[in-house]
XYZ file of C-alpha atoms in Angstrom:
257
model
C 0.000 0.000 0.000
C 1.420 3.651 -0.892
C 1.182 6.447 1.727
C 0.215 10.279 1.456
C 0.936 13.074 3.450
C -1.593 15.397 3.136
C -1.076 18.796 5.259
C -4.572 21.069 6.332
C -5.903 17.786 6.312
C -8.623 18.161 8.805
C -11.292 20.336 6.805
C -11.940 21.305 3.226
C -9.651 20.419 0.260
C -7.492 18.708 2.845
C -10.256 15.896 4.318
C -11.341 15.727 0.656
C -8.311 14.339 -0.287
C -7.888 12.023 3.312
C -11.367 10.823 2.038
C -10.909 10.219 -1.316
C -7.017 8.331 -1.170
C -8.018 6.473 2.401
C -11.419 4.859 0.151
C -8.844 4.137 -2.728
C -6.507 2.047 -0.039
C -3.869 4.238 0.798
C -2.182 4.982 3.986
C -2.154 8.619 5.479
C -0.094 10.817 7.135
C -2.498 13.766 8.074
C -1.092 16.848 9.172
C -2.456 19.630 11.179
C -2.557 21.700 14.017
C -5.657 20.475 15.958
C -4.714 16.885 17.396
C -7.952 16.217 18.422
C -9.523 16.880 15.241
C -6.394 15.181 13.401
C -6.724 11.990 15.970
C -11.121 11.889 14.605
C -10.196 12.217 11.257
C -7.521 9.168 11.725
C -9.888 7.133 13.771
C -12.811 7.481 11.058
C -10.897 6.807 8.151
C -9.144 3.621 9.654
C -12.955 1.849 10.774
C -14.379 3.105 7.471
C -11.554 1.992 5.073
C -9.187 -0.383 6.620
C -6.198 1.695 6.287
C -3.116 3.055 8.314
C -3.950 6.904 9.123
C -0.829 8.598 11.024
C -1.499 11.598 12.620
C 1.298 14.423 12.743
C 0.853 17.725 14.605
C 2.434 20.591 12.967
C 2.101 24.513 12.586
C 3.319 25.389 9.391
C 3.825 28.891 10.206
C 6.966 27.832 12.440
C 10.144 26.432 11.763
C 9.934 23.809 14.168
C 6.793 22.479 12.483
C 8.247 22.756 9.016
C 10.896 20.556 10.373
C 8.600 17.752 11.864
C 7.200 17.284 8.819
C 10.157 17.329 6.807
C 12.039 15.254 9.009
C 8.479 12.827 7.709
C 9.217 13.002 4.522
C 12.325 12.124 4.259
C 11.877 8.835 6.629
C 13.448 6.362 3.755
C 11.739 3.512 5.964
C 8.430 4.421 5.689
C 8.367 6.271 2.757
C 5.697 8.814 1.292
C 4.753 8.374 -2.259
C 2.438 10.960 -2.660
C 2.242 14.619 -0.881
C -0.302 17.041 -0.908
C 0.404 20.954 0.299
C -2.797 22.258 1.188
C -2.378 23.938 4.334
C -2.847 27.746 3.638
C -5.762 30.465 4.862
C -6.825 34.097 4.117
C -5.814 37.573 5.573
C -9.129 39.802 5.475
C -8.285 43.152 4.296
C -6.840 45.080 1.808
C -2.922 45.653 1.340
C -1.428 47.632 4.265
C -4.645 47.199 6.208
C -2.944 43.428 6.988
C -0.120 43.736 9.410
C 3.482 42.803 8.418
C 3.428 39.908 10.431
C -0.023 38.137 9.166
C 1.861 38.528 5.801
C 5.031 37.371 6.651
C 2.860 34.359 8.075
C 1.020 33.582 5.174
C 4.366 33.799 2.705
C 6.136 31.148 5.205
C 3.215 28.674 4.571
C 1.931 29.388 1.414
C 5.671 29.417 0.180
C 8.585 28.492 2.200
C 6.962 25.552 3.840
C 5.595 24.422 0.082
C 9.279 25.020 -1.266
C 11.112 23.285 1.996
C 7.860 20.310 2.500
C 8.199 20.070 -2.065
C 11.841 19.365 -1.975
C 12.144 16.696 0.806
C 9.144 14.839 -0.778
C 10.810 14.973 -4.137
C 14.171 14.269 -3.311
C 13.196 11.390 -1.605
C 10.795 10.510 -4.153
C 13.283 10.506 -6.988
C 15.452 7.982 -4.846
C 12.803 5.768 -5.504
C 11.941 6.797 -9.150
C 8.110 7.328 -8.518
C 6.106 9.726 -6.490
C 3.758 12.504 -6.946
C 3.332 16.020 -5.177
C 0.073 18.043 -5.379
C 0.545 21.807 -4.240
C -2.618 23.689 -3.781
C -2.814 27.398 -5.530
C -5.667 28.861 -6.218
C -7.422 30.649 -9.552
C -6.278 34.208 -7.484
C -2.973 32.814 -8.617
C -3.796 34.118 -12.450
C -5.126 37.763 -11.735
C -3.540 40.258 -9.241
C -4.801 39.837 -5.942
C -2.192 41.083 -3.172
C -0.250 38.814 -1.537
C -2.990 35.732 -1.200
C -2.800 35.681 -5.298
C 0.948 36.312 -5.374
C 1.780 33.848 -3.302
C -0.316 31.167 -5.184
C 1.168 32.276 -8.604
C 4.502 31.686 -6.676
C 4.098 28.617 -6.047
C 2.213 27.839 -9.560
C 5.295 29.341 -10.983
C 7.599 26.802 -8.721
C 5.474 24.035 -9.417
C 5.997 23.956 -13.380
C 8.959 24.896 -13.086
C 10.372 21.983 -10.825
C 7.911 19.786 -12.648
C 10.047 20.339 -15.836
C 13.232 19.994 -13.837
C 12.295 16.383 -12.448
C 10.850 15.387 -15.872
C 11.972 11.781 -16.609
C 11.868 10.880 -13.391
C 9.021 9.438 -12.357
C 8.704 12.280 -9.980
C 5.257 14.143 -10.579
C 4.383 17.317 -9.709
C 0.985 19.373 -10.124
C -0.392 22.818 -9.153
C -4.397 22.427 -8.197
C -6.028 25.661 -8.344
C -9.686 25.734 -7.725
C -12.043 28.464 -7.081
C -14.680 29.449 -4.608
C -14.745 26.207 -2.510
C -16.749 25.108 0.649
C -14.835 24.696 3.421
C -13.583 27.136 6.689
C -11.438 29.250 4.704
C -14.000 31.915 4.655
C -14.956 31.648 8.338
C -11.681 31.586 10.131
C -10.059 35.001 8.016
C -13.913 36.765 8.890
C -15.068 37.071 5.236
C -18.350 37.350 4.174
C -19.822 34.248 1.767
C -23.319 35.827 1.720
C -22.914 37.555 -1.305
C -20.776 34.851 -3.762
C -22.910 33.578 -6.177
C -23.960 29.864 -5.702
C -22.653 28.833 -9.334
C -19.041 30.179 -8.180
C -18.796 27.254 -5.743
C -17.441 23.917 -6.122
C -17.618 20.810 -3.719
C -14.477 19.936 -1.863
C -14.760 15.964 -2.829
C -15.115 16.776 -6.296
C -12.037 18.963 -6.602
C -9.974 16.018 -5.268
C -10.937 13.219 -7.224
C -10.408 15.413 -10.110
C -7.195 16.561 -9.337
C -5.891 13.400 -9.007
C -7.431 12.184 -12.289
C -5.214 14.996 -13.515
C -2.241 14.678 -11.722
C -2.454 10.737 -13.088
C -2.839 12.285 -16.575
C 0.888 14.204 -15.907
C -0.660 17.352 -15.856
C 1.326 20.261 -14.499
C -1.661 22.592 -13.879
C -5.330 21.752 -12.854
C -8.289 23.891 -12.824
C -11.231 21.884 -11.556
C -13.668 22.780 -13.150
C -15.241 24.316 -17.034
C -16.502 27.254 -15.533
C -13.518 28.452 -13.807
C -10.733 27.373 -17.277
C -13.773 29.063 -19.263
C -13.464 32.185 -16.343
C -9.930 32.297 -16.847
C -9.747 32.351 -20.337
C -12.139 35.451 -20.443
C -9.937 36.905 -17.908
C -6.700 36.522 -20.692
C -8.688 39.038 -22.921
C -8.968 41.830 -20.443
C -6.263 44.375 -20.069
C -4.393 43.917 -16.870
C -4.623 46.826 -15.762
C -8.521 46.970 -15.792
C -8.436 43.037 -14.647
C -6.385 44.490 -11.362
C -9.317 46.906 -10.541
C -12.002 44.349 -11.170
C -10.519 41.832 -8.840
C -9.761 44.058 -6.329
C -13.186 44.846 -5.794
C -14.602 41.247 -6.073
C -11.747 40.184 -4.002
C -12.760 42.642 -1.092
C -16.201 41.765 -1.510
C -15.966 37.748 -2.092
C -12.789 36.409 -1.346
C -9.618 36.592 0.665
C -6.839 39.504 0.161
């Protein structure tokens, strides 16, 4: 049986993915900051499925949990085959309304604990010649949105790029941006939902089964869904500079900064 380490694991995109691999017959590694949840989530997915769930408490916004679940990854005995970076979360506000340190926060786990969490996976990974990595962006990663959309084109950007890099290896790697999603995003940065229409949303089960239909495809990018690639490629006709005012405004009034 292959294992994943999946990080935000306990709501959202995260249990999504615990759902859909633990029903498919792999072993987890489900990382988190909540034990309790994390030690629920384990405990349900073992009596439903049969499988190994290991729990791992770490806070991605330190460098001591960065380390813990490096350290993980590169355990050559009980090795992780596929990883999944979906820990991440929403500053509510616009740009200098944030404080420095809520955005030095979200760049160290939206970027340097992708980039650091990425590489031990892979290097270990292409030891083995096999593996996959799945790092969650975001659409805001293809219009400019402050630092939430920067730092998903970043690591969109850093994806591809070390996608190419390990190409012929057996190493994949995969950037899964969705959009509007139901999970606690929203809720724990204080944003509003009331107002986002009810075709913008996808379901969080969904999103994961098709991402890893893509990422088994070898696809370096995937966008969940028509309407969002169809979205997208409207937004590619607009100037930018217009398309940075537009988003702006939705952003504030739908979706994180």
């Amino acid at each position: 049986m292959t294992t994943a380490l999946i990080t935000g694991a306990t709501a959202g995109i995260g249990a999504a993915f615990g759902r859909r691999l633990a029903a498919d017959g792999h072993n987890l590694v489900l990382v988190a900051r909540d034990t309790k949840r994390l030690q629920e989530q384990a405990t349900e997915l073992h009596d439903r499925h049969g499988i190994e769930a290991e729990v791992l408490t770490a806070d991605l916004a330190t460098d001591g949990g960065i380390e813990s679940v490096v350290k993980r990854l590169a355990d050559r005995r009980n090795p992780v085959d596929l990883l999944v970076n979906n820990a991440g979360f929403g500053n509510k506000g616009r740009y200098l309304e944030v404080s420095m340190a809520d955005e030095l926060t979200m760049l160290k786990v939206h970027c340097e604990a992708v980039l650091r969490l990425t590489s031990a996976a892979a290097e270990s990974m292409r030891e083995r010649g096999r593996g996959g990595v799945v790092n969650v962006a975001s659409v805001a990663a293809f219009v400019p949105r402050g630092t939430y959309g920067a730092s998903k084109a970043w690591v969109v950007q850093f994806t591809q790029g070390a996608a190419k890099d390990l190409a012929g290896s057996g190493v994949r790697l995969m950037a899964l941006c969705p959009g509007f999603v139901r999970t606690e995003f929203h809720k724990r940065a204080g944003m509003g939902t009331d107002n986002i229409p009810s075709w913008m949303w996808l379901d969080a089960d969904k999103v994961a089964a098709s991402a890893l239909a893509d990422l088994a495809r070898g696809k370096q990018v995937s966008i969940p869904d028509a309407r969002y690639k169809t979205l997208l490629g409207a937004a590619k006709l607009v100037p930018r500079n217009l398309l940075g005012g537009i988003t702006s405004k939705t952003g504030r009034k739908y979706g994180p900064q």
